[in-house]
Amino acid sequence: MNAAFDFADMDDLASAPVAAPGPVTRESVAAQALNLADCKKCRGAGRVTFGYASVRTGTCYACKGTGKVRANYEKQREAHRKGEATKAANRERAEAAWILENPGRWSWMCAAGDRGFRFADEMRAAVRQYGHLTERQAAAVDRCVLRDLQRAEARDAERAATFVQVGAASANGVIDALVRATETGKTPPKIRTAVAVFSLAKPGSANEGCVYVKRGETYLGKITPAGVFQPSRECTPEARAAVAAVVGNALEAAVEYGKTTGVCSCCGRELTDPVSVAAGIGPVCAQRFFR
Ligand SMILES: [Zn+2]
Ligand SMILES: [Zn+2]
């Protein structure tokens, strides 16, 4: 407890005369000098009731039963409360200002902190507590931001190195066939091949205009509208080459698939008509997908 609120020296004031009206005596002057006021806790009674289930009465701890406290005690308490509130408000203002001035550092601290990186979380807490970072802390954050940026760039470069230019719109290519089938049919079109299954991203999705490449449940990547195949992590170099080889000539891949499996590449139905079996594709699908 703060020394200013220590009432140990008031123990023997319980019976002291308190600003009594009347002749000015040595005692009354002494009492006035102490500047006593009614205790707010007990409203000057010196005793308080407490408890809920069983109400009890006891000596007021704030005035130690005297009913009087130094007048400046309440003032000091109030000033202390106000001081704390002002400090908190200043801290919040400083924090908001720092965040505004350090958007890069702050967004890194939040992202890395949320990922569970303890240092970032500690720096975020420091800004909340002190309204700023020290120069050394800021420099340490900057090193982390730079390191993460370099790592991300290296990752992007590594990924970009696996991209394959497969061409955007060759006639009877995968993109061409899927777009054509979308315009003429109701069901979202698919092309099944020995290598992978190709389908269009849903309209309105983030990848609208892209072709998804899947083998079974494995996502092998996507082909952008600009004709770039972006393989996923799961796509092996062999699969990458095989996909790239098929994209330019979907008709050939579809026919080969139909002849090998006896199932139409486009609608997934079994080919039963001898003409279709021989062609490797149903006549309706052939017209819907290919030129
Ligand atoms: Zn009291
Ligand atoms: Zn079909």
Short mmCIF file of C-alpha atoms and ligand atoms in Angstrom, two decimals:
data_model
loop_
_atom_site.label_atom_id
_atom_site.label_comp_id
_atom_site.label_asym_id
_atom_site.label_seq_id
_atom_site.Cartn_x
_atom_site.Cartn_y
_atom_site.Cartn_z
CA MET A 1 0.00 0.00 0.00
CA ASN A 2 1.07 3.53 -0.72
CA ALA A 3 2.59 5.32 2.25
CA ALA A 4 0.16 8.19 1.67
CA PHE A 5 -2.73 5.87 2.64
CA ASP A 6 -1.16 4.51 5.77
CA PHE A 7 -3.32 5.21 8.79
CA ALA A 8 -1.14 3.48 11.34
CA ASP A 9 -0.52 6.86 12.93
CA MET A 10 -4.26 7.40 13.47
CA ASP A 11 -4.77 4.52 15.85
CA ASP A 12 -5.00 6.73 18.89
CA LEU A 13 -7.16 9.40 17.24
CA ALA A 14 -10.41 7.53 17.88
CA SER A 15 -11.17 9.55 20.95
CA ALA A 16 -9.43 12.73 19.86
CA PRO A 17 -11.60 15.86 19.80
CA VAL A 18 -12.57 16.60 16.21
CA ALA A 19 -12.80 20.22 15.09
CA ALA A 20 -15.04 20.93 18.02
CA PRO A 21 -16.72 24.29 18.01
CA GLY A 22 -15.94 26.41 21.01
CA PRO A 23 -12.94 28.08 22.38
CA VAL A 24 -9.82 27.76 20.37
CA THR A 25 -7.64 25.37 22.27
CA ARG A 26 -4.36 23.70 21.63
CA GLU A 27 -6.35 20.50 20.80
CA SER A 28 -8.85 22.10 18.41
CA VAL A 29 -6.04 23.70 16.46
CA ALA A 30 -4.32 20.34 16.29
CA ALA A 31 -7.51 18.63 15.02
CA GLN A 32 -8.08 21.27 12.38
CA ALA A 33 -4.50 20.94 11.25
CA LEU A 34 -5.20 17.26 10.63
CA ASN A 35 -8.10 18.32 8.39
CA LEU A 36 -10.38 15.41 9.24
CA ALA A 37 -13.47 14.55 7.25
CA ASP A 38 -16.22 11.93 7.53
CA CYS A 39 -15.13 8.50 6.30
CA LYS A 40 -16.98 7.71 3.08
CA LYS A 41 -16.83 3.97 3.61
CA CYS A 42 -18.92 4.00 6.79
CA ARG A 43 -20.43 7.49 6.38
CA GLY A 44 -18.75 8.52 9.57
CA ALA A 45 -20.25 5.71 11.65
CA GLY A 46 -17.00 3.85 12.15
CA ARG A 47 -18.84 0.55 11.62
CA VAL A 48 -19.95 -1.18 8.45
CA THR A 49 -22.37 -4.02 7.66
CA PHE A 50 -21.25 -6.67 5.22
CA GLY A 51 -22.16 -10.10 3.98
CA TYR A 52 -25.20 -11.16 2.03
CA ALA A 53 -26.55 -14.48 3.34
CA SER A 54 -25.71 -13.54 6.89
CA VAL A 55 -25.36 -9.83 7.39
CA ARG A 56 -22.71 -8.89 9.93
CA THR A 57 -21.39 -5.67 11.34
CA GLY A 58 -17.77 -4.87 11.84
CA THR A 59 -15.27 -2.10 12.34
CA CYS A 60 -14.70 0.03 9.25
CA TYR A 61 -11.23 -0.73 7.92
CA ALA A 62 -10.92 2.60 6.07
CA CYS A 63 -11.10 4.73 9.22
CA LYS A 64 -10.28 1.97 11.70
CA GLY A 65 -13.59 2.63 13.41
CA THR A 66 -12.96 6.33 14.02
CA GLY A 67 -15.49 7.47 11.38
CA LYS A 68 -12.98 10.12 10.38
CA VAL A 69 -10.29 10.17 7.77
CA ARG A 70 -7.93 12.84 6.61
CA ALA A 71 -9.84 14.99 4.12
CA ASN A 72 -7.06 14.68 1.60
CA TYR A 73 -7.30 10.86 1.69
CA GLU A 74 -10.41 10.91 -0.50
CA LYS A 75 -8.87 13.60 -2.68
CA GLN A 76 -5.71 11.56 -3.08
CA ARG A 77 -7.71 8.46 -3.93
CA GLU A 78 -9.71 10.38 -6.52
CA ALA A 79 -6.58 11.95 -7.96
CA HIS A 80 -4.98 8.51 -8.11
CA ARG A 81 -8.01 7.08 -9.96
CA LYS A 82 -7.99 9.98 -12.41
CA GLY A 83 -4.27 9.63 -12.90
CA GLU A 84 -4.63 5.94 -13.74
CA ALA A 85 -7.47 6.67 -16.19
CA THR A 86 -5.41 9.35 -17.90
CA LYS A 87 -2.41 7.03 -18.13
CA ALA A 88 -4.58 4.31 -19.71
CA ALA A 89 -6.06 6.77 -22.21
CA ASN A 90 -2.60 8.08 -23.11
CA ARG A 91 -1.35 4.53 -23.55
CA GLU A 92 -4.20 3.73 -25.93
CA ARG A 93 -3.60 6.89 -27.91
CA ALA A 94 0.12 6.18 -28.14
CA GLU A 95 -0.56 2.59 -29.24
CA ALA A 96 -2.97 3.72 -31.98
CA ALA A 97 -0.50 6.36 -33.18
CA TRP A 98 2.38 3.87 -33.24
CA ILE A 99 0.34 1.37 -35.25
CA LEU A 100 -0.58 4.09 -37.72
CA GLU A 101 3.08 5.08 -38.12
CA ASN A 102 4.37 1.49 -38.31
CA PRO A 103 1.90 -0.42 -40.47
CA GLY A 104 4.51 -2.84 -41.85
CA ARG A 105 5.95 -3.72 -38.47
CA TRP A 106 2.51 -4.01 -36.87
CA SER A 107 1.04 -6.27 -39.57
CA TRP A 108 4.09 -8.52 -39.37
CA MET A 109 3.82 -8.67 -35.55
CA CYS A 110 0.13 -9.59 -35.77
CA ALA A 111 0.55 -12.19 -38.50
CA ALA A 112 3.63 -13.81 -36.96
CA GLY A 113 2.14 -13.55 -33.45
CA ASP A 114 -1.03 -15.27 -34.59
CA ARG A 115 1.10 -17.99 -36.17
CA GLY A 116 2.50 -18.60 -32.69
CA PHE A 117 5.86 -16.84 -33.04
CA ARG A 118 6.52 -15.78 -29.45
CA PHE A 119 8.83 -12.84 -30.16
CA ALA A 120 6.21 -11.22 -32.41
CA ASP A 121 3.57 -11.74 -29.76
CA GLU A 122 5.82 -10.17 -27.11
CA MET A 123 6.46 -7.13 -29.30
CA ARG A 124 2.73 -6.76 -29.89
CA ALA A 125 2.19 -6.87 -26.13
CA ALA A 126 4.94 -4.28 -25.65
CA VAL A 127 3.20 -1.84 -27.99
CA ARG A 128 -0.05 -2.42 -26.11
CA GLN A 129 1.66 -1.83 -22.77
CA TYR A 130 4.03 1.03 -23.55
CA GLY A 131 2.54 2.53 -26.72
CA HIS A 132 5.75 2.00 -28.68
CA LEU A 133 8.78 -0.23 -29.24
CA THR A 134 12.29 0.66 -28.20
CA GLU A 135 14.78 1.26 -31.00
CA ARG A 136 16.39 -2.12 -30.41
CA GLN A 137 13.02 -3.88 -30.46
CA ALA A 138 12.01 -2.09 -33.66
CA ALA A 139 15.33 -3.04 -35.27
CA ALA A 140 14.82 -6.68 -34.27
CA VAL A 141 11.31 -6.61 -35.76
CA ASP A 142 12.71 -5.11 -38.97
CA ARG A 143 15.23 -7.94 -39.28
CA CYS A 144 12.39 -10.47 -38.95
CA VAL A 145 10.23 -8.64 -41.51
CA LEU A 146 13.13 -8.62 -43.98
CA ARG A 147 13.94 -12.29 -43.36
CA ASP A 148 10.30 -13.33 -43.90
CA LEU A 149 10.13 -11.21 -47.04
CA GLN A 150 13.25 -12.88 -48.45
CA ARG A 151 11.89 -16.30 -47.58
CA ALA A 152 8.58 -15.52 -49.28
CA GLU A 153 10.40 -14.25 -52.36
CA ALA A 154 12.53 -17.38 -52.49
CA ARG A 155 9.41 -19.54 -52.14
CA ASP A 156 7.64 -17.61 -54.90
CA ALA A 157 10.66 -17.88 -57.19
CA GLU A 158 10.91 -21.60 -56.50
CA ARG A 159 7.24 -22.05 -57.28
CA ALA A 160 7.37 -19.87 -60.39
CA ALA A 161 10.18 -22.09 -61.68
CA THR A 162 7.71 -24.99 -61.81
CA PHE A 163 5.16 -23.07 -63.90
CA VAL A 164 4.66 -24.38 -67.41
CA GLN A 165 3.51 -22.29 -70.34
CA VAL A 166 0.85 -24.49 -71.92
CA GLY A 167 -0.93 -21.96 -74.14
CA ALA A 168 -4.22 -20.22 -73.57
CA ALA A 169 -6.64 -21.04 -76.36
CA SER A 170 -5.62 -23.66 -78.84
CA ALA A 171 -8.56 -25.16 -80.73
CA ASN A 172 -9.66 -28.40 -79.04
CA GLY A 173 -7.27 -27.71 -76.20
CA VAL A 174 -8.52 -28.28 -72.65
CA ILE A 175 -9.49 -24.64 -72.03
CA ASP A 176 -11.15 -24.27 -75.41
CA ALA A 177 -13.18 -27.48 -74.99
CA LEU A 178 -14.34 -26.70 -71.45
CA VAL A 179 -15.40 -23.15 -72.35
CA ARG A 180 -17.25 -24.41 -75.43
CA ALA A 181 -19.07 -27.08 -73.39
CA THR A 182 -20.04 -24.52 -70.75
CA GLU A 183 -21.76 -22.43 -73.42
CA THR A 184 -23.76 -25.36 -74.79
CA GLY A 185 -24.54 -27.54 -71.76
CA LYS A 186 -26.18 -27.34 -68.38
CA THR A 187 -23.85 -29.49 -66.27
CA PRO A 188 -20.38 -28.13 -65.40
CA PRO A 189 -18.15 -29.83 -67.95
CA LYS A 190 -15.26 -32.19 -67.18
CA ILE A 191 -12.65 -33.82 -69.34
CA ARG A 192 -11.31 -37.13 -68.08
CA THR A 193 -7.94 -38.22 -69.39
CA ALA A 194 -5.38 -40.87 -68.45
CA VAL A 195 -3.33 -38.11 -66.81
CA ALA A 196 -5.89 -36.04 -64.91
CA VAL A 197 -9.43 -34.69 -64.82
CA PHE A 198 -9.88 -31.10 -65.97
CA SER A 199 -12.74 -28.84 -64.86
CA LEU A 200 -13.46 -25.11 -64.77
CA ALA A 201 -13.42 -23.09 -61.56
CA LYS A 202 -16.88 -21.97 -60.53
CA PRO A 203 -18.02 -18.60 -61.87
CA GLY A 204 -17.59 -15.98 -59.16
CA SER A 205 -14.87 -17.96 -57.38
CA ALA A 206 -11.42 -16.49 -56.78
CA ASN A 207 -10.08 -18.68 -59.59
CA GLU A 208 -12.79 -17.89 -62.12
CA GLY A 209 -11.51 -18.57 -65.63
CA CYS A 210 -8.99 -21.12 -64.40
CA VAL A 211 -9.00 -24.85 -65.11
CA TYR A 212 -8.50 -27.16 -62.15
CA VAL A 213 -6.37 -30.24 -62.66
CA LYS A 214 -7.04 -33.22 -60.41
CA ARG A 215 -6.04 -36.85 -60.30
CA GLY A 216 -8.45 -38.72 -58.07
CA GLU A 217 -8.61 -36.63 -54.94
CA THR A 218 -5.19 -35.11 -55.53
CA TYR A 219 -5.13 -31.51 -56.69
CA LEU A 220 -2.37 -31.24 -59.26
CA GLY A 221 -2.71 -27.51 -59.92
CA LYS A 222 -4.52 -25.04 -62.12
CA ILE A 223 -4.22 -23.58 -65.58
CA THR A 224 -4.67 -19.80 -65.65
CA PRO A 225 -6.68 -18.09 -68.41
CA ALA A 226 -3.31 -16.90 -69.77
CA GLY A 227 -2.39 -20.55 -70.36
CA VAL A 228 0.07 -21.10 -67.51
CA PHE A 229 -0.08 -24.41 -65.65
CA GLN A 230 0.72 -23.78 -61.97
CA PRO A 231 1.40 -27.16 -60.41
CA SER A 232 0.61 -27.83 -56.75
CA ARG A 233 3.14 -29.20 -54.25
CA GLU A 234 1.68 -32.66 -54.80
CA CYS A 235 2.29 -32.55 -58.55
CA THR A 236 5.41 -34.55 -59.39
CA PRO A 237 7.64 -33.42 -62.29
CA GLU A 238 6.36 -36.45 -64.26
CA ALA A 239 2.72 -35.50 -63.68
CA ARG A 240 3.60 -31.91 -64.56
CA ALA A 241 5.03 -32.94 -67.92
CA ALA A 242 2.11 -35.28 -68.61
CA VAL A 243 -0.46 -32.58 -67.87
CA ALA A 244 1.40 -30.07 -70.02
CA ALA A 245 1.40 -32.54 -72.90
CA VAL A 246 -2.37 -33.07 -72.73
CA VAL A 247 -3.53 -29.46 -72.36
CA GLY A 248 -2.91 -28.53 -75.99
CA ASN A 249 -4.88 -31.45 -77.45
CA ALA A 250 -7.81 -32.46 -75.29
CA LEU A 251 -9.63 -34.20 -78.16
CA GLU A 252 -6.83 -36.67 -78.67
CA ALA A 253 -6.58 -37.33 -74.90
CA ALA A 254 -10.37 -37.75 -74.63
CA VAL A 255 -10.52 -40.23 -77.51
CA GLU A 256 -7.60 -42.19 -76.12
CA TYR A 257 -9.31 -42.31 -72.71
CA GLY A 258 -12.59 -43.51 -74.31
CA LYS A 259 -10.87 -46.23 -76.27
CA THR A 260 -8.85 -47.47 -73.28
CA THR A 261 -11.59 -47.39 -70.64
CA GLY A 262 -14.79 -47.77 -72.70
CA VAL A 263 -16.13 -44.70 -70.90
CA CYS A 264 -16.81 -41.31 -72.47
CA SER A 265 -14.24 -38.75 -71.32
CA CYS A 266 -16.80 -35.95 -71.22
CA CYS A 267 -19.93 -37.37 -69.59
CA GLY A 268 -18.43 -40.41 -67.85
CA ARG A 269 -21.01 -42.77 -69.39
CA GLU A 270 -20.15 -46.18 -70.76
CA LEU A 271 -19.78 -46.22 -74.54
CA THR A 272 -22.18 -48.85 -75.92
CA ASP A 273 -22.92 -47.83 -79.49
CA PRO A 274 -20.36 -49.58 -81.75
CA VAL A 275 -19.73 -46.34 -83.62
CA SER A 276 -19.03 -44.52 -80.33
CA VAL A 277 -16.83 -47.36 -79.08
CA ALA A 278 -14.81 -47.14 -82.26
CA ALA A 279 -14.64 -43.33 -82.03
CA GLY A 280 -13.72 -43.40 -78.33
CA ILE A 281 -16.30 -40.67 -77.59
CA GLY A 282 -20.12 -40.24 -77.73
CA PRO A 283 -21.49 -38.19 -80.63
CA VAL A 284 -23.28 -35.64 -78.39
CA CYS A 285 -20.18 -34.98 -76.28
CA ALA A 286 -17.95 -34.82 -79.33
CA GLN A 287 -20.13 -32.02 -80.68
CA ARG A 288 -20.57 -30.28 -77.37
CA PHE A 289 -16.86 -30.15 -76.49
CA PHE A 290 -14.94 -30.22 -79.74
CA ARG A 291 -14.89 -28.48 -83.08
ZN ZN B 1 -15.08 4.37 8.21
ZN ZN B 2 -20.14 -38.39 -73.37
#
